[in-house]
XYZ file of C-alpha atoms in Angstrom:
46
model
C 106.114 97.411 77.447
C 108.538 95.105 79.112
C 107.561 91.553 79.949
C 109.443 89.764 82.711
C 108.172 86.192 82.880
C 108.906 84.204 86.001
C 109.791 80.693 84.936
C 109.218 77.606 87.022
C 112.234 76.300 88.930
C 113.667 72.788 88.873
C 111.336 71.967 91.815
C 108.329 71.983 89.395
C 107.195 69.066 87.317
C 108.572 68.732 83.819
C 105.030 69.198 82.467
C 104.791 72.590 84.221
C 108.116 73.693 82.797
C 107.151 72.527 79.282
C 103.793 74.305 79.518
C 105.511 77.553 80.559
C 108.014 77.487 77.678
C 105.239 76.563 75.205
C 103.189 79.523 76.365
C 106.191 81.831 76.169
C 107.013 80.615 72.647
C 103.360 81.093 71.564
C 103.351 84.598 73.038
C 106.547 85.464 71.168
C 105.359 84.092 67.838
C 102.040 85.920 67.984
C 103.080 89.251 69.500
C 106.802 89.669 68.870
C 106.301 92.864 66.875
C 104.403 94.528 69.719
C 106.520 93.749 72.765
C 110.122 93.338 73.885
C 110.817 90.199 75.842
C 114.016 90.090 77.912
C 115.189 86.701 78.939
C 117.784 86.439 81.615
C 118.490 85.097 85.040
C 117.366 88.059 87.073
C 117.965 86.182 90.336
C 121.618 85.456 89.668
C 124.063 86.394 92.415
C 127.637 87.461 91.763
């Protein structure tokens, strides 16, 4: 299973961004053996 989280942009409040990364970190700590998590900037333009 591939998980592609969509992170909040700089338009969001710092609290929203912190909550997102805390949730992502918790997910990784608890389930890292079951899933692959790819982190990248999928919206980057070249």
